[in-house]
Amino acid sequence: MNITDNKLSRRVILQGAGALALVGLGNLPFGAPVLAAANDKYPEDAFKQKSDADAIKALYGKTAETSDKIKLDAPEIAENGGVVPVSMTTTLADVSSIAFVVAENPIVLVAAYKIPAGTVPAVANRIKMAKTSKVTVLVEAGGKLYRTDKEVKVTVGGCGG
Amino acid sequence: MASTIRVRATSNGEITEVQALIQHPMDSGFVKDAKGEIIPPHFIQQLTFEYDGKPVFLADWGGGISKDPYVKFAFKGGKKGDDLKVSWTDNKGASDSTTAKIG
């Protein structure tokens, strides 16, 4: 489950190439080339998991504790499972990552967002829901993982086309 | 070709609020077409917003994001008139990018 190795090597290669290109152009390479992006590999494995516990483990490698400092805004009833507006905010400090999981979807992980320092820990997006399900938002803050859940009833599933 | 990305970024002097709408089918690979055949997965996997050479928001998406995806976030800083670069890549290797002016 350790994805660090791959992503580092890819990053190093890319940074190396970037630095070379810049030198070639007669520019000095930046002192700290896009550091936050050291983390930018697509979490392929997490996007294959079929249970919320497995997806959380694949993405973060730890379990989440429920927090009342996260506010998850989702409709009680979604008439169209193909487009369910979901948003979240949190008062937790040092947020580094936010993810949305729909337990009853065939692939449970919907989105994972990296939040660099200086970015407000609040996201709105529109997700698909196959059927009535628990919707979970995960927040990684200060190295710990927190969650809040909400049940959303779906009257027409988002996978029927 | 017109960009697939529409971005609105507005600064209030302290915080820049960003909304993006992207044209993309976001096929999950679980839906059948009229003939009963599976529509193969085709969805955006990564979406990046960069300001001043640094990423301010990175999204990893699966097929569970709705068609023609919408996302909204905000970051501290960002000046009116500055550039915000937005780019995405999908699971078939296609990509697009655009640069929006913060208003």
Tab-separated table of C-alpha atoms in Angstrom:
chain	number	residue	atom	x	y	z
A	1	MET	CA	0.000	0.000	0.000
A	2	ASN	CA	3.040	2.197	-0.043
A	3	ILE	CA	2.794	4.516	-2.985
A	4	THR	CA	5.508	6.858	-1.835
A	5	ASP	CA	8.345	5.187	-3.706
A	6	ASN	CA	6.822	5.357	-7.170
A	7	LYS	CA	5.650	8.861	-6.847
A	8	LEU	CA	8.975	10.088	-5.620
A	9	SER	CA	10.912	8.601	-8.478
A	10	ARG	CA	8.493	10.031	-11.007
A	11	ARG	CA	8.682	13.391	-9.333
A	12	VAL	CA	12.430	13.410	-9.221
A	13	ILE	CA	12.634	12.587	-12.898
A	14	LEU	CA	10.175	15.327	-13.764
A	15	GLN	CA	11.892	17.882	-11.594
A	16	GLY	CA	15.228	16.911	-13.035
A	17	ALA	CA	13.897	17.342	-16.544
A	18	GLY	CA	12.347	20.668	-15.621
A	19	ALA	CA	15.525	21.948	-14.079
A	20	LEU	CA	17.535	20.903	-17.117
A	21	ALA	CA	15.102	22.606	-19.427
A	22	LEU	CA	15.364	25.801	-17.433
A	23	VAL	CA	19.139	25.711	-17.366
A	24	GLY	CA	19.061	25.135	-21.084
A	25	LEU	CA	17.096	28.330	-21.471
A	26	GLY	CA	19.627	30.226	-19.434
A	27	ASN	CA	17.380	30.559	-16.397
A	28	LEU	CA	18.302	29.518	-12.909
A	29	PRO	CA	16.229	26.674	-11.568
A	30	PHE	CA	13.847	27.694	-8.796
A	31	GLY	CA	15.111	27.020	-5.309
A	32	ALA	CA	12.176	24.873	-4.342
A	33	PRO	CA	10.375	23.596	-7.411
A	34	VAL	CA	6.681	23.107	-6.738
A	35	LEU	CA	7.100	21.267	-3.473
A	36	ALA	CA	3.493	20.553	-2.624
A	37	ALA	CA	3.270	18.589	-5.844
A	38	ALA	CA	5.583	15.941	-4.435
A	39	ASN	CA	2.282	14.370	-3.588
A	40	ASP	CA	0.640	14.455	-6.955
A	41	LYS	CA	0.460	10.837	-8.063
A	42	TYR	CA	-3.028	9.614	-8.939
A	43	PRO	CA	-4.127	7.152	-6.217
A	44	GLU	CA	-5.004	4.383	-8.678
A	45	ASP	CA	-5.414	1.725	-6.021
A	46	ALA	CA	-7.766	3.758	-3.813
A	47	PHE	CA	-10.013	4.322	-6.847
A	48	LYS	CA	-10.454	0.547	-7.274
A	49	GLN	CA	-11.823	-0.239	-3.820
A	50	LYS	CA	-15.374	-1.451	-3.348
A	51	SER	CA	-15.874	-0.784	0.352
A	52	ASP	CA	-15.506	2.478	2.202
A	53	ALA	CA	-13.127	0.945	4.770
A	54	ASP	CA	-10.830	-0.379	2.023
A	55	ALA	CA	-10.840	2.909	0.117
A	56	ILE	CA	-9.978	4.898	3.236
A	57	LYS	CA	-7.179	2.474	4.029
A	58	ALA	CA	-5.814	2.580	0.488
A	59	LEU	CA	-5.919	6.360	0.370
A	60	TYR	CA	-4.729	7.288	3.842
A	61	GLY	CA	-3.418	4.078	5.453
A	62	LYS	CA	-5.301	4.801	8.663
A	63	THR	CA	-8.807	4.851	10.080
A	64	ALA	CA	-10.868	7.973	10.616
A	65	GLU	CA	-12.539	9.195	13.762
A	66	THR	CA	-15.844	11.034	13.586
A	67	SER	CA	-15.527	14.777	14.070
A	68	ASP	CA	-18.182	17.426	14.645
A	69	LYS	CA	-15.793	20.021	13.242
A	70	ILE	CA	-16.642	18.948	9.701
A	71	LYS	CA	-19.846	20.124	8.097
A	72	LEU	CA	-21.105	18.016	5.216
A	73	ASP	CA	-23.806	19.612	3.138
A	74	ALA	CA	-25.772	17.150	1.014
A	75	PRO	CA	-29.468	16.838	0.192
A	76	GLU	CA	-31.681	14.547	2.336
A	77	ILE	CA	-33.236	13.250	-0.839
A	78	ALA	CA	-31.610	13.348	-4.259
A	79	GLU	CA	-34.054	13.076	-7.102
A	80	ASN	CA	-31.308	12.466	-9.630
A	81	GLY	CA	-28.482	10.233	-8.470
A	82	GLY	CA	-26.455	11.320	-11.486
A	83	VAL	CA	-25.955	14.807	-10.115
A	84	VAL	CA	-25.910	15.209	-6.354
A	85	PRO	CA	-24.478	18.514	-5.150
A	86	VAL	CA	-22.279	17.894	-2.114
A	87	SER	CA	-20.103	20.371	-0.279
A	88	MET	CA	-18.136	20.516	2.929
A	89	THR	CA	-16.381	22.928	5.230
A	90	THR	CA	-14.324	22.322	8.320
A	91	THR	CA	-12.911	24.280	11.221
A	92	LEU	CA	-10.099	21.753	11.690
A	93	ALA	CA	-6.622	23.280	11.384
A	94	ASP	CA	-3.754	22.151	9.132
A	95	VAL	CA	-5.951	20.383	6.598
A	96	SER	CA	-3.928	18.598	3.929
A	97	SER	CA	-6.502	16.427	2.208
A	98	ILE	CA	-10.261	16.088	1.744
A	99	ALA	CA	-12.044	13.106	0.178
A	100	PHE	CA	-15.603	12.076	-0.644
A	101	VAL	CA	-16.742	8.459	-0.419
A	102	VAL	CA	-20.123	6.943	-1.323
A	103	ALA	CA	-20.379	3.559	0.403
A	104	GLU	CA	-22.938	2.038	-1.992
A	105	ASN	CA	-21.296	3.077	-5.258
A	106	PRO	CA	-19.559	0.341	-7.300
A	107	ILE	CA	-16.334	2.315	-6.820
A	108	VAL	CA	-16.716	3.984	-3.460
A	109	LEU	CA	-14.085	6.718	-3.697
A	110	VAL	CA	-15.431	9.652	-5.673
A	111	ALA	CA	-12.881	12.410	-5.207
A	112	ALA	CA	-9.752	13.143	-3.218
A	113	TYR	CA	-8.490	16.716	-2.969
A	114	LYS	CA	-5.086	17.879	-1.839
A	115	ILE	CA	-5.212	21.112	0.089
A	116	PRO	CA	-1.890	22.989	0.087
A	117	ALA	CA	-1.169	25.428	2.924
A	118	GLY	CA	-3.073	28.645	2.254
A	119	THR	CA	-6.015	26.956	0.564
A	120	VAL	CA	-9.329	27.153	2.419
A	121	PRO	CA	-10.469	23.703	3.623
A	122	ALA	CA	-13.842	23.788	1.891
A	123	VAL	CA	-14.910	22.098	-1.337
A	124	ALA	CA	-18.096	21.877	-3.347
A	125	ASN	CA	-18.593	19.337	-6.122
A	126	ARG	CA	-21.284	17.234	-7.807
A	127	ILE	CA	-21.201	13.491	-7.416
A	128	LYS	CA	-22.983	10.406	-8.749
A	129	MET	CA	-24.847	8.040	-6.467
A	130	ALA	CA	-25.932	4.599	-7.638
A	131	LYS	CA	-28.558	4.346	-4.895
A	132	THR	CA	-29.418	5.491	-1.384
A	133	SER	CA	-26.179	5.530	0.542
A	134	LYS	CA	-24.092	6.932	3.283
A	135	VAL	CA	-21.944	9.769	1.997
A	136	THR	CA	-18.699	10.256	3.874
A	137	VAL	CA	-16.333	13.172	3.829
A	138	LEU	CA	-12.822	12.561	5.107
A	139	VAL	CA	-10.497	15.283	6.285
A	140	GLU	CA	-6.829	14.776	6.982
A	141	ALA	CA	-5.691	17.450	9.405
A	142	GLY	CA	-2.472	17.664	11.394
A	143	GLY	CA	-1.607	14.125	10.307
A	144	LYS	CA	-4.861	12.653	11.692
A	145	LEU	CA	-7.918	11.504	9.811
A	146	TYR	CA	-11.458	12.632	10.588
A	147	ARG	CA	-14.837	11.848	9.049
A	148	THR	CA	-18.442	12.926	8.961
A	149	ASP	CA	-21.233	10.890	7.397
A	150	LYS	CA	-24.667	11.623	6.068
A	151	GLU	CA	-27.338	9.377	4.601
A	152	VAL	CA	-28.658	10.565	1.243
A	153	LYS	CA	-31.798	8.979	-0.220
A	154	VAL	CA	-31.688	8.540	-3.969
A	155	THR	CA	-34.944	8.153	-5.859
A	156	VAL	CA	-33.395	7.612	-9.332
A	157	GLY	CA	-29.924	6.069	-9.388
A	158	GLY	CA	-27.013	7.646	-11.198
A	159	CYS	CA	-25.881	4.456	-12.853
A	160	GLY	CA	-28.977	3.689	-14.885
A	161	GLY	CA	-28.043	6.065	-17.703
B	1	MET	CA	-10.860	24.710	-30.433
B	2	ALA	CA	-12.822	26.113	-27.599
B	3	SER	CA	-11.558	25.181	-24.179
B	4	THR	CA	-13.381	22.515	-22.201
B	5	ILE	CA	-12.707	24.526	-19.063
B	6	ARG	CA	-14.671	27.485	-17.809
B	7	VAL	CA	-13.256	29.172	-14.723
B	8	ARG	CA	-14.371	32.081	-12.639
B	9	ALA	CA	-11.887	33.300	-10.054
B	10	THR	CA	-12.736	36.339	-7.972
B	11	SER	CA	-10.630	37.996	-5.309
B	12	ASN	CA	-12.054	39.975	-2.410
B	13	GLY	CA	-8.568	41.238	-1.569
B	14	GLU	CA	-7.919	38.462	0.926
B	15	ILE	CA	-9.290	35.285	-0.553
B	16	THR	CA	-9.710	34.173	-4.134
B	17	GLU	CA	-12.803	32.086	-4.763
B	18	VAL	CA	-12.606	29.734	-7.716
B	19	GLN	CA	-15.392	27.956	-9.567
B	20	ALA	CA	-14.699	25.696	-12.498
B	21	LEU	CA	-16.977	23.888	-14.900
B	22	ILE	CA	-15.476	21.393	-17.314
B	23	GLN	CA	-17.044	19.686	-20.291
B	24	HIS	CA	-16.363	15.991	-19.989
B	25	PRO	CA	-18.539	12.845	-20.250
B	26	MET	CA	-17.185	11.393	-16.967
B	27	ASP	CA	-18.254	7.868	-17.978
B	28	SER	CA	-17.803	5.621	-14.977
B	29	GLY	CA	-17.624	2.346	-16.892
B	30	PHE	CA	-20.720	1.024	-15.088
B	31	VAL	CA	-23.400	2.400	-17.394
B	32	LYS	CA	-24.831	0.567	-20.408
B	33	ASP	CA	-25.836	2.274	-23.616
B	34	ALA	CA	-29.146	1.788	-25.478
B	35	LYS	CA	-27.854	-1.459	-27.015
B	36	GLY	CA	-27.002	-2.861	-23.590
B	37	GLU	CA	-23.284	-2.495	-24.085
B	38	ILE	CA	-21.083	-1.087	-21.359
B	39	ILE	CA	-19.872	2.432	-22.060
B	40	PRO	CA	-16.139	2.199	-21.322
B	41	PRO	CA	-14.734	4.342	-18.526
B	42	HIS	CA	-13.738	7.811	-19.624
B	43	PHE	CA	-13.256	10.310	-16.848
B	44	ILE	CA	-10.948	13.060	-15.642
B	45	GLN	CA	-8.439	11.723	-13.141
B	46	GLN	CA	-6.521	14.807	-12.181
B	47	LEU	CA	-7.358	18.474	-12.128
B	48	THR	CA	-4.846	21.070	-10.979
B	49	PHE	CA	-5.094	24.765	-10.222
B	50	GLU	CA	-1.845	26.714	-10.102
B	51	TYR	CA	-1.278	30.252	-8.948
B	52	ASP	CA	2.105	31.966	-9.046
B	53	GLY	CA	3.820	28.711	-10.059
B	54	LYS	CA	2.436	26.748	-7.117
B	55	PRO	CA	-0.513	24.356	-6.939
B	56	VAL	CA	-3.341	25.810	-4.861
B	57	PHE	CA	-5.739	22.900	-5.364
B	58	LEU	CA	-5.324	19.379	-6.704
B	59	ALA	CA	-8.215	17.055	-7.423
B	60	ASP	CA	-8.006	13.298	-7.958
B	61	TRP	CA	-11.293	12.158	-9.435
B	62	GLY	CA	-12.938	8.843	-10.177
B	63	GLY	CA	-15.906	8.006	-12.388
B	64	GLY	CA	-18.212	8.964	-9.514
B	65	ILE	CA	-17.944	12.653	-10.324
B	66	SER	CA	-20.937	13.877	-12.330
B	67	LYS	CA	-20.810	14.556	-16.063
B	68	ASP	CA	-19.549	18.047	-16.900
B	69	PRO	CA	-17.921	18.374	-13.486
B	70	TYR	CA	-18.173	21.415	-11.273
B	71	VAL	CA	-15.872	22.261	-8.410
B	72	LYS	CA	-15.554	25.200	-6.083
B	73	PHE	CA	-12.804	26.116	-3.628
B	74	ALA	CA	-10.938	29.161	-2.337
B	75	PHE	CA	-7.374	30.085	-1.463
B	76	LYS	CA	-5.709	32.860	0.465
B	77	GLY	CA	-4.011	35.473	-1.654
B	78	GLY	CA	-4.438	35.945	-5.366
B	79	LYS	CA	-4.584	39.398	-6.866
B	80	LYS	CA	-6.997	40.824	-9.382
B	81	GLY	CA	-5.497	40.591	-12.838
B	82	ASP	CA	-3.186	37.698	-11.959
B	83	ASP	CA	-3.251	34.392	-13.790
B	84	LEU	CA	-4.720	31.151	-12.510
B	85	LYS	CA	-3.739	28.100	-14.527
B	86	VAL	CA	-6.125	25.165	-14.707
B	87	SER	CA	-5.347	21.807	-16.277
B	88	TRP	CA	-6.813	18.306	-16.360
B	89	THR	CA	-5.872	14.867	-17.642
B	90	ASP	CA	-8.230	11.931	-18.103
B	91	ASN	CA	-7.852	8.149	-17.975
B	92	LYS	CA	-7.339	7.987	-21.754
B	93	GLY	CA	-4.431	10.402	-21.613
B	94	ALA	CA	-6.326	13.385	-23.021
B	95	SER	CA	-5.774	16.733	-21.389
B	96	ASP	CA	-6.673	20.378	-21.562
B	97	SER	CA	-5.595	23.529	-19.824
B	98	THR	CA	-6.490	27.156	-19.671
B	99	THR	CA	-5.379	30.286	-17.912
B	100	ALA	CA	-7.950	32.526	-16.290
B	101	LYS	CA	-7.549	36.050	-14.999
B	102	ILE	CA	-8.519	36.595	-11.406
B	103	GLY	CA	-11.245	39.215	-11.325
